[in-house]
Coordinates of C-alpha atoms in Angstrom, one line a residue:
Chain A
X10 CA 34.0 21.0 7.4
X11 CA 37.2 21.6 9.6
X12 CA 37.3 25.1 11.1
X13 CA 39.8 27.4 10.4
X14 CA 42.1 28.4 13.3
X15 CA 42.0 32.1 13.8
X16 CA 45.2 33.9 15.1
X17 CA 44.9 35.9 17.7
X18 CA 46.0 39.5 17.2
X19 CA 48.8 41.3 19.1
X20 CA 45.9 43.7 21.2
X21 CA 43.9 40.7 22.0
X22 CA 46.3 39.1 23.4
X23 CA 47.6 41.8 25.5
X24 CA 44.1 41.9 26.7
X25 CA 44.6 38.5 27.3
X26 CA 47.4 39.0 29.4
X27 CA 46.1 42.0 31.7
X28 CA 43.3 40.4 32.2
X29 CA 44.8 36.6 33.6
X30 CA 47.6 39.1 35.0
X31 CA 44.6 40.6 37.3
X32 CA 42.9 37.3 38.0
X33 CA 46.5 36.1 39.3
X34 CA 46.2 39.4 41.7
X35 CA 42.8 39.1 43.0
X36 CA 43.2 34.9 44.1
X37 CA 47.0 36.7 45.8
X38 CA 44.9 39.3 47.5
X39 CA 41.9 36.7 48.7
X40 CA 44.6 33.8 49.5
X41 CA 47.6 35.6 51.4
X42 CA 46.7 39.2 52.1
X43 CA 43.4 38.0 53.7
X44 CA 43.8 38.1 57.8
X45 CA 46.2 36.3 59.4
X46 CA 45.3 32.8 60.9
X47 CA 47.5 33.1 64.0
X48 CA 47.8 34.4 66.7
X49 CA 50.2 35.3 69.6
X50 CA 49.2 36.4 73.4
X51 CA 52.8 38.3 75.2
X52 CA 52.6 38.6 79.2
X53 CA 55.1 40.6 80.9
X54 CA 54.3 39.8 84.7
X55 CA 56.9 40.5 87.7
X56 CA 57.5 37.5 90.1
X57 CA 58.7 37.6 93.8
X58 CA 59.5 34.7 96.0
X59 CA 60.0 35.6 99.3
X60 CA 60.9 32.3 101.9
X61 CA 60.6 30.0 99.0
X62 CA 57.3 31.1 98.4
X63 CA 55.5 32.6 95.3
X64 CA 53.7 36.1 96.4
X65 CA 51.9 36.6 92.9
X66 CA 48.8 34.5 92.1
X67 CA 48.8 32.8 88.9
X68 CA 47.4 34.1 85.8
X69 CA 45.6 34.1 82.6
X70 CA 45.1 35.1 78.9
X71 CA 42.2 34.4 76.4
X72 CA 43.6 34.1 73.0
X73 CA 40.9 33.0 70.4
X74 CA 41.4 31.1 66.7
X75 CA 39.4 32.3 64.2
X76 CA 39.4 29.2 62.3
X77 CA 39.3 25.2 62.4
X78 CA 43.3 24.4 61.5
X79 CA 46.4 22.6 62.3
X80 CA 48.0 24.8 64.8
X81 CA 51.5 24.7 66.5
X82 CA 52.0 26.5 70.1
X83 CA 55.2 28.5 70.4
X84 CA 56.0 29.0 73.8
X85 CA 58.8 31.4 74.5
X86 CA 59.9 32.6 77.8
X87 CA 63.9 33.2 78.2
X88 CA 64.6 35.8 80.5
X89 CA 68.5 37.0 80.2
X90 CA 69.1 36.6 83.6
X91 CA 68.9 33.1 85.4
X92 CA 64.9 33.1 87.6
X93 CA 65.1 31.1 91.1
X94 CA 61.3 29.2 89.8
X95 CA 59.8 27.0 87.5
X96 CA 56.5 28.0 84.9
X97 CA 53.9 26.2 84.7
X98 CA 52.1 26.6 81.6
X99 CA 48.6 24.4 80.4
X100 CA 46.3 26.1 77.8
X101 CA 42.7 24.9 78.0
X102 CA 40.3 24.7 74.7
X103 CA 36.8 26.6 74.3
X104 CA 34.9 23.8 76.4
X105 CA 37.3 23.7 79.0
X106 CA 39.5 20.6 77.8
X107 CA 43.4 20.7 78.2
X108 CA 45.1 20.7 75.1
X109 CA 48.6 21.0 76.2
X110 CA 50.7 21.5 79.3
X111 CA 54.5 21.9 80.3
X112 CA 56.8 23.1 83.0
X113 CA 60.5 25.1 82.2
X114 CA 62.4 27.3 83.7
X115 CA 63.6 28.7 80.8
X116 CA 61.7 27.8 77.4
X117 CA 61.8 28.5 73.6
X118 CA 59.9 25.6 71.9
X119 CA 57.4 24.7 69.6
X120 CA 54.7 21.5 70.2
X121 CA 53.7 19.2 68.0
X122 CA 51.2 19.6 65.2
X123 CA 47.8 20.0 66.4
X124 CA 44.2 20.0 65.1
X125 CA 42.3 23.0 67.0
X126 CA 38.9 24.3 66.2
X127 CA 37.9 28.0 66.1
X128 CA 36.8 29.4 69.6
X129 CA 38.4 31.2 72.5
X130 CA 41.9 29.4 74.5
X131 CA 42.9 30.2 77.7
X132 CA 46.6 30.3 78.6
X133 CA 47.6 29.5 82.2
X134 CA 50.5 30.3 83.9
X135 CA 51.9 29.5 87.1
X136 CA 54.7 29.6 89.1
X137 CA 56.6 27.0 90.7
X138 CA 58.5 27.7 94.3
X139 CA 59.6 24.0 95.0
X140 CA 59.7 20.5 94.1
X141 CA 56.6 19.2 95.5
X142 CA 55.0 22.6 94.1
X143 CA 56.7 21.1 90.2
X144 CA 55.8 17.7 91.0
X145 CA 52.0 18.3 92.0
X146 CA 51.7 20.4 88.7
X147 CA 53.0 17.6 86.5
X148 CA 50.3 15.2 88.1
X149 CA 47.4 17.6 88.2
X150 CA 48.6 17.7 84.1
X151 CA 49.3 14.4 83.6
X152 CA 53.0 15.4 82.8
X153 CA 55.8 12.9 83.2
X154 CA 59.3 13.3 84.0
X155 CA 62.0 10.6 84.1
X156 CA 64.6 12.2 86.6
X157 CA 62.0 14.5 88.7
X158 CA 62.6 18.0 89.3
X159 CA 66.2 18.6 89.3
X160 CA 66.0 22.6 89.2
X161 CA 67.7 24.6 91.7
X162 CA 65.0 27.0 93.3
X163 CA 65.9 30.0 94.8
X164 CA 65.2 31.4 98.5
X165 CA 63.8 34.8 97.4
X166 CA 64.6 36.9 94.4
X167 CA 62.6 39.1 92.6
X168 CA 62.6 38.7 88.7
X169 CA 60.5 40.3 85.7
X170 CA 59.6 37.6 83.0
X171 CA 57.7 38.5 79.5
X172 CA 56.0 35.5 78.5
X173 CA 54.9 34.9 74.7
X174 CA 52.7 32.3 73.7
X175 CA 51.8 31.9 69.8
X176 CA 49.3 29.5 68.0
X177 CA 51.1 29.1 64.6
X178 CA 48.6 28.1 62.0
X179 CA 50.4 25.6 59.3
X180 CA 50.2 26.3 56.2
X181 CA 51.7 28.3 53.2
X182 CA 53.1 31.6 54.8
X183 CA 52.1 34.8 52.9
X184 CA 55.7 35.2 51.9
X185 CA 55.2 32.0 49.9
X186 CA 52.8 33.1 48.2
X187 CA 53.9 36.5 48.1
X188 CA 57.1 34.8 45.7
X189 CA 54.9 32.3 43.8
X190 CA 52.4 34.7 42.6
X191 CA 55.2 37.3 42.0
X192 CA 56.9 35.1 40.0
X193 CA 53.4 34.4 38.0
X194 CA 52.7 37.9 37.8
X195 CA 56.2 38.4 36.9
X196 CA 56.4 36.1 33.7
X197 CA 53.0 37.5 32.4
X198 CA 54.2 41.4 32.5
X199 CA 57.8 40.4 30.5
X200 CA 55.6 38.9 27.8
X201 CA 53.1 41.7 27.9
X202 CA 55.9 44.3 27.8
X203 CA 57.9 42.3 24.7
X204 CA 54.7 42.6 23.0
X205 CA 54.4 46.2 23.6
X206 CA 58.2 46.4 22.4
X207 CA 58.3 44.5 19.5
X208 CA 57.2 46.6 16.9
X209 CA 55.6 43.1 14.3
X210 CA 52.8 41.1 15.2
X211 CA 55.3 38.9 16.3
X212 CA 56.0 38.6 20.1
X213 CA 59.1 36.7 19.6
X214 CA 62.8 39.1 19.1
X215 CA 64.2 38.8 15.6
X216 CA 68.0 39.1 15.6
X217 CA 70.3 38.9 12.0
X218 CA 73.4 36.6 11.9
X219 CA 75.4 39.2 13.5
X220 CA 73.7 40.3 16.5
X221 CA 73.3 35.9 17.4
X222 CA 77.2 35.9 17.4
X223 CA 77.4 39.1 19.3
X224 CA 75.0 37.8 22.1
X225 CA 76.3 34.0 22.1
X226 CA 79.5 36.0 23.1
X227 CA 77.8 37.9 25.1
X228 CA 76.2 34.7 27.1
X229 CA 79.7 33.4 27.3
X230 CA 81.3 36.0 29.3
X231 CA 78.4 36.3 31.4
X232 CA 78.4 32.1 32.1
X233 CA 82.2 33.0 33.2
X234 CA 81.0 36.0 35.2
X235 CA 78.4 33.7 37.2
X236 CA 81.5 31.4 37.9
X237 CA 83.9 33.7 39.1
X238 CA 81.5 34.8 41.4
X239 CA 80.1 31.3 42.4
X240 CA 83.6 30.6 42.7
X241 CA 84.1 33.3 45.2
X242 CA 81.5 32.9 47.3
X243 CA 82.3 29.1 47.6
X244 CA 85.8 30.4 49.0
X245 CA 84.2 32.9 51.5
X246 CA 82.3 29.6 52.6
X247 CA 85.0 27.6 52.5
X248 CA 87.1 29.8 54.8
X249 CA 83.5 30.4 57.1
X250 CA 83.7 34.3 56.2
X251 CA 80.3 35.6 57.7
X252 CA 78.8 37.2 54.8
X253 CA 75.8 39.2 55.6
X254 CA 73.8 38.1 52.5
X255 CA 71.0 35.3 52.6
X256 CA 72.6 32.6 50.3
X257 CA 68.8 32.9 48.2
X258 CA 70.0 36.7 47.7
X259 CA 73.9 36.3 47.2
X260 CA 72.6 33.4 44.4
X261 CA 70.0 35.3 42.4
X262 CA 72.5 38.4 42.3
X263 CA 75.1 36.2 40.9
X264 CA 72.5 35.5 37.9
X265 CA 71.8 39.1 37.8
X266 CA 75.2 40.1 37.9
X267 CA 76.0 37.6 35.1
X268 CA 73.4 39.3 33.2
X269 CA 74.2 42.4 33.4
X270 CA 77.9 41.8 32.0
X271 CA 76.0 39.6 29.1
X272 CA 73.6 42.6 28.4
X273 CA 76.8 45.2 29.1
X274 CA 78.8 43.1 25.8
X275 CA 75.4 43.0 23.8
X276 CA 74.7 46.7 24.2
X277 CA 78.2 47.7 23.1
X278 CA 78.5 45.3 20.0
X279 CA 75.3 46.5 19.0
X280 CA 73.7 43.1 19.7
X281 CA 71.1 43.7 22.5
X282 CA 67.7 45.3 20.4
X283 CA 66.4 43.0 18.1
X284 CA 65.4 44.0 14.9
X285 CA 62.1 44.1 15.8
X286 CA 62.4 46.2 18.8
X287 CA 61.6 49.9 19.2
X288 CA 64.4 51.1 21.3
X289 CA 62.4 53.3 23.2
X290 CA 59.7 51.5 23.8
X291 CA 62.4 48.8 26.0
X292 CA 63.6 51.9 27.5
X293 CA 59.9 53.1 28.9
X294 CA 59.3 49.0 29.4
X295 CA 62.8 49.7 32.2
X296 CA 61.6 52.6 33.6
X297 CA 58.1 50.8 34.5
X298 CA 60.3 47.8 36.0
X299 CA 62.5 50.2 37.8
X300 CA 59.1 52.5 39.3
X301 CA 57.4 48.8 40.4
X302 CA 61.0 47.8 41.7
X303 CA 60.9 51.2 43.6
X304 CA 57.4 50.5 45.1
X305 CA 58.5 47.1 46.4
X306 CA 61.5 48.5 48.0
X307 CA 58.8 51.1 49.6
X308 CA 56.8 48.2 51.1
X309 CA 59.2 45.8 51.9
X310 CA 61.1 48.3 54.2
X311 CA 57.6 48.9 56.0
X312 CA 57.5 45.1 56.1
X313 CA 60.5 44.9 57.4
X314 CA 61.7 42.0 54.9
X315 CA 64.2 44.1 53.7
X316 CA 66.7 42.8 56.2
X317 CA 66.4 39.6 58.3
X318 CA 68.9 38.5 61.7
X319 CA 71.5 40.9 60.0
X320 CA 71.3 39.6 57.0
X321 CA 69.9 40.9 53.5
X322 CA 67.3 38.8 53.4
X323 CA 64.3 38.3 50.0
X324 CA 63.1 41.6 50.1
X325 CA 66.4 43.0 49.2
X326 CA 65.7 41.3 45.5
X327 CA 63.9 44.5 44.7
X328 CA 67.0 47.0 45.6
X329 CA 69.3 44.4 43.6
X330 CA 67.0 44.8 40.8
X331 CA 66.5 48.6 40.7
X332 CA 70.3 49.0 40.7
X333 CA 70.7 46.4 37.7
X334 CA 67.8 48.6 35.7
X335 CA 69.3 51.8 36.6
X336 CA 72.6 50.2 35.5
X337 CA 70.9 49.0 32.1
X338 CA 69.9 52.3 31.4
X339 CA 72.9 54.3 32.0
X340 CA 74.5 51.6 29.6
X341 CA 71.9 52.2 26.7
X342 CA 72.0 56.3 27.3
X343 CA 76.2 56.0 26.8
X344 CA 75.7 54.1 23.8
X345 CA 73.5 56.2 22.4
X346 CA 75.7 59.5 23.4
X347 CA 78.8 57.1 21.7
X348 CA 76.7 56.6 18.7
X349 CA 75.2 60.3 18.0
X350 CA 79.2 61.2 18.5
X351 CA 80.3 58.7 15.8
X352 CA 77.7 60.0 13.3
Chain B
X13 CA 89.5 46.5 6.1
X14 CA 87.0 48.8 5.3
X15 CA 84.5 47.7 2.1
X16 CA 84.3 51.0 0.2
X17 CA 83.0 49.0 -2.8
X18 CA 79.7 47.9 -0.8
X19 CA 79.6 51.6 0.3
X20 CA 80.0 53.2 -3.5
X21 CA 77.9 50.6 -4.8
X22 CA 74.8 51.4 -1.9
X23 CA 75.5 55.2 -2.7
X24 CA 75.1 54.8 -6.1
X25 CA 71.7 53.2 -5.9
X26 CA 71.1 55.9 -3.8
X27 CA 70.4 53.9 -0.5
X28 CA 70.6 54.2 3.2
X29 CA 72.0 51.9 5.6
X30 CA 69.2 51.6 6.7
X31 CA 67.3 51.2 4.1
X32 CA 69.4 48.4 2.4
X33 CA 69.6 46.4 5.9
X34 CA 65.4 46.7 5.5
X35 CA 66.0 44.7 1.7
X36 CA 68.6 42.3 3.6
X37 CA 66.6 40.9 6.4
X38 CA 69.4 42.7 8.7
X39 CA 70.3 45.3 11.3
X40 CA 71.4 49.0 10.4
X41 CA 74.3 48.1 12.8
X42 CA 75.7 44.8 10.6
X43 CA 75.5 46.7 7.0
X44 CA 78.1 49.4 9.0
X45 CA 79.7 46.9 10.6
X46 CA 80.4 45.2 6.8
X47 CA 81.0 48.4 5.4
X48 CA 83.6 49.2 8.4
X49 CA 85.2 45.8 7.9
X50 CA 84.7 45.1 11.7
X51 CA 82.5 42.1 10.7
X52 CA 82.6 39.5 7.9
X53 CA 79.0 38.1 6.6
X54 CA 77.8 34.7 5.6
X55 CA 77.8 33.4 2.6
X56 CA 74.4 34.0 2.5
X57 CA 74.0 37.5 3.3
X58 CA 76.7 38.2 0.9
X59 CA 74.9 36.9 -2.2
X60 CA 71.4 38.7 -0.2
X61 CA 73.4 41.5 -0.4
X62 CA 74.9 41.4 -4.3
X63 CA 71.3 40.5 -5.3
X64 CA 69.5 43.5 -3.7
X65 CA 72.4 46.1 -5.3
X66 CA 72.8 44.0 -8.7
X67 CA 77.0 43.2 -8.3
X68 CA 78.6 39.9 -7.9
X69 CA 80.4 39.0 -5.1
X70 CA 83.7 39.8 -6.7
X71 CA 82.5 43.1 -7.4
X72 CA 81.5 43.3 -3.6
X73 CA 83.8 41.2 -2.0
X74 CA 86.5 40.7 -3.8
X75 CA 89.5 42.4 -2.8
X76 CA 92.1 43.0 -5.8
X77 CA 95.2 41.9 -5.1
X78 CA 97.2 45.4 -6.0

């Protein structure tokens, strides 16, 4: 006896929706929001040499991984002003092992990938006065160097140096995915909310003969929008304008942008509500996107993601997006007053 | 060109827009649009139009030539 196939009904699958919608948020909150794998250890220590020799003993941090891993170490020490000495850093693992060791004068750098288990590193700095000082540190390390020491120490100076030394756990970054389940979340509230704004059982928009010509005009001039503006900012390349956009940003604009002039037509030639579709019901489903676009702008200016080197950076989406909803609905509120005047 | 026909014939069956874009499978907007001459249908919504208010399509469509 074959089974019938039951159709699932509009609530259900709304239910559906919320539900995997929630699931989606709970493995985004246990993946990326759980605590951070890395960690960072800043030192801001003043240095004297006096006679070509060092008057501050040499010193060290405890930083401790919370988890087995493939780590990078970020070393970053880059005063703005040139130092008369040389650093020695080595960090040594939770059972006293050396795990890495290097000499600079200056240094901004990242080392190779590196498997590291949980426990507690210490980070060892010292500073270098003289060649044979440099050269003893780089046997006592097992550090190599083709030329020798061909850095210029200083007499005496006095110099103030922050050092800041990072183990970067690799891996998929919480902005990743931040974006990825976003983007998940995303797609399952625009189907939830065209179920709540179609007025049939039916999720999908029903549109007459009319209203397909209006919008396949509509999509036309919004296709020649999104060149114009490709266009333009290929130019501002070309000529090496510094635009302080991220390209990511200035390119999803350009498909909002293109949108909005496609919606803009639609609206106007009466082509944009399907038949199916409870006018205000879309405009409550706006609102909703424009309060959650609101909140991210909220958190992503305490994150700081709003603006990055200078630039409007991923977070700035959000603002991009609120402006394009506040822009749809001033569109639908003048066509309404233009219709109610017509009548 | 406006279609006063479609419009005296819809009035005289005593219908909306609205009501006789419900019977066409359309939107209120594209019976005003037809009625305001601003859009011309399909064949096919023509005849789904004659059908639901009982003309022809010269009665609808038809423009005499006076």
């Amino acid at each position: 006896m074959a089974l019938g196939k039951k159709k699932m009904t509009k609530a259900q699958k709304i239910i559906l929706l919320v539900i995997l919608g929630i699931a989606v948020i709970t493995i985004f909150a246990i993946t990326a929001v759980s605590e951070d794998k890395s960690g960072t250890t800043v030192m801001r220590q003043g240095i004297a040499v006096e006679n070509g020799r060092c008057n501050v003993y040499p010193i060290q941090n405890a930083l401790e991984i919370k988890e087995n891993g493939t780590y990078q170490i970020e070393s970053k020490w880059w005063p703005e002003e040139d130092v008369g000495f040389v650093t020695g850093l080595y960090i040594l693992g939770p059972s006293g092992e050396e795990i890495f060791a290097e000499t600079a004068n200056k240094m901004d750098s990242q080392s190779e990938k590196m498997k590291l288990e949980a426990g507690t590193y210490t980070i060892h700095l010292e500073y270098l006065t003289s060649v044979a000082e440099e050269e003893a540190f780089w046997k006592e390390h097992n550090l190599t160097s083709d030329n020798g020491s061909a850095f210029q120490f200083a007499e005496n100076g006095e110099w103030i140096v922050e050092y800041s030394i990072s183990f970067n756990r690799i891996g998929i970054s919480a902005i990743t995915w931040g974006v990825i389940f976003g983007f998940i979340v995303g797609i399952i509230l625009v189907y939830i909310l065209r179920l709540v704004i179609n007025t049939g059982e039916s999720s999908k928009s029903e549109y007459d003969e009319r209203q397909i010509l209006v919008r396949a005009t509509g999509f036309k001039y919004g296709f020649v929008a999104l060149a114009l503006f490709n266009i333009l900012i290929g130019m501002l390349y070309v000529i090496e304008m510094d635009i302080p956009v991220e390209i990511g940003v200035l390119l999803i604009s350009g498909v909002i942008l293109s949108i909005m002039v496609s919606v803009t037509y639609c609206i106007f030639r009466e082509g944009y509500f399907a038949m199916n579709e409870d006018r205000k019901r879309v405009v409550i489903a706006f609102s909703v996107i424009l309060v959650f676009n609101t909140i991210s702008i909220i958190i992503n200016a305490k994150s700081g993601t709003i603006v990055n080197n200078g630039k409007l950076a991923v977070g700035s989406l959000n603002i991009v997006g609120a402006i394009a909803m506040v822009y749809v609905l001033i569109i639908i509120a003048i066509k309404a007053f233009v219709d109610k005047k017509e009548d | 060109m406006k279609n006063l026909n479609l419009k005296s014939a819809r009035a005289a069956k005593d219908m909306s827009q609205d009501d006789l874009a419900k019977l066409c499978g359309v939107s209120r907007q594209t019976i005003n649009a037809i009625e305001k001459g601003d859009y011309n249908p399909t064949i096919k919504l023509c005849r789904e139009i004659c059908r639901t208010l009982g003309k022809t399509l010269d009665e609808l469509f038809w423009e005499d030539e006076e």
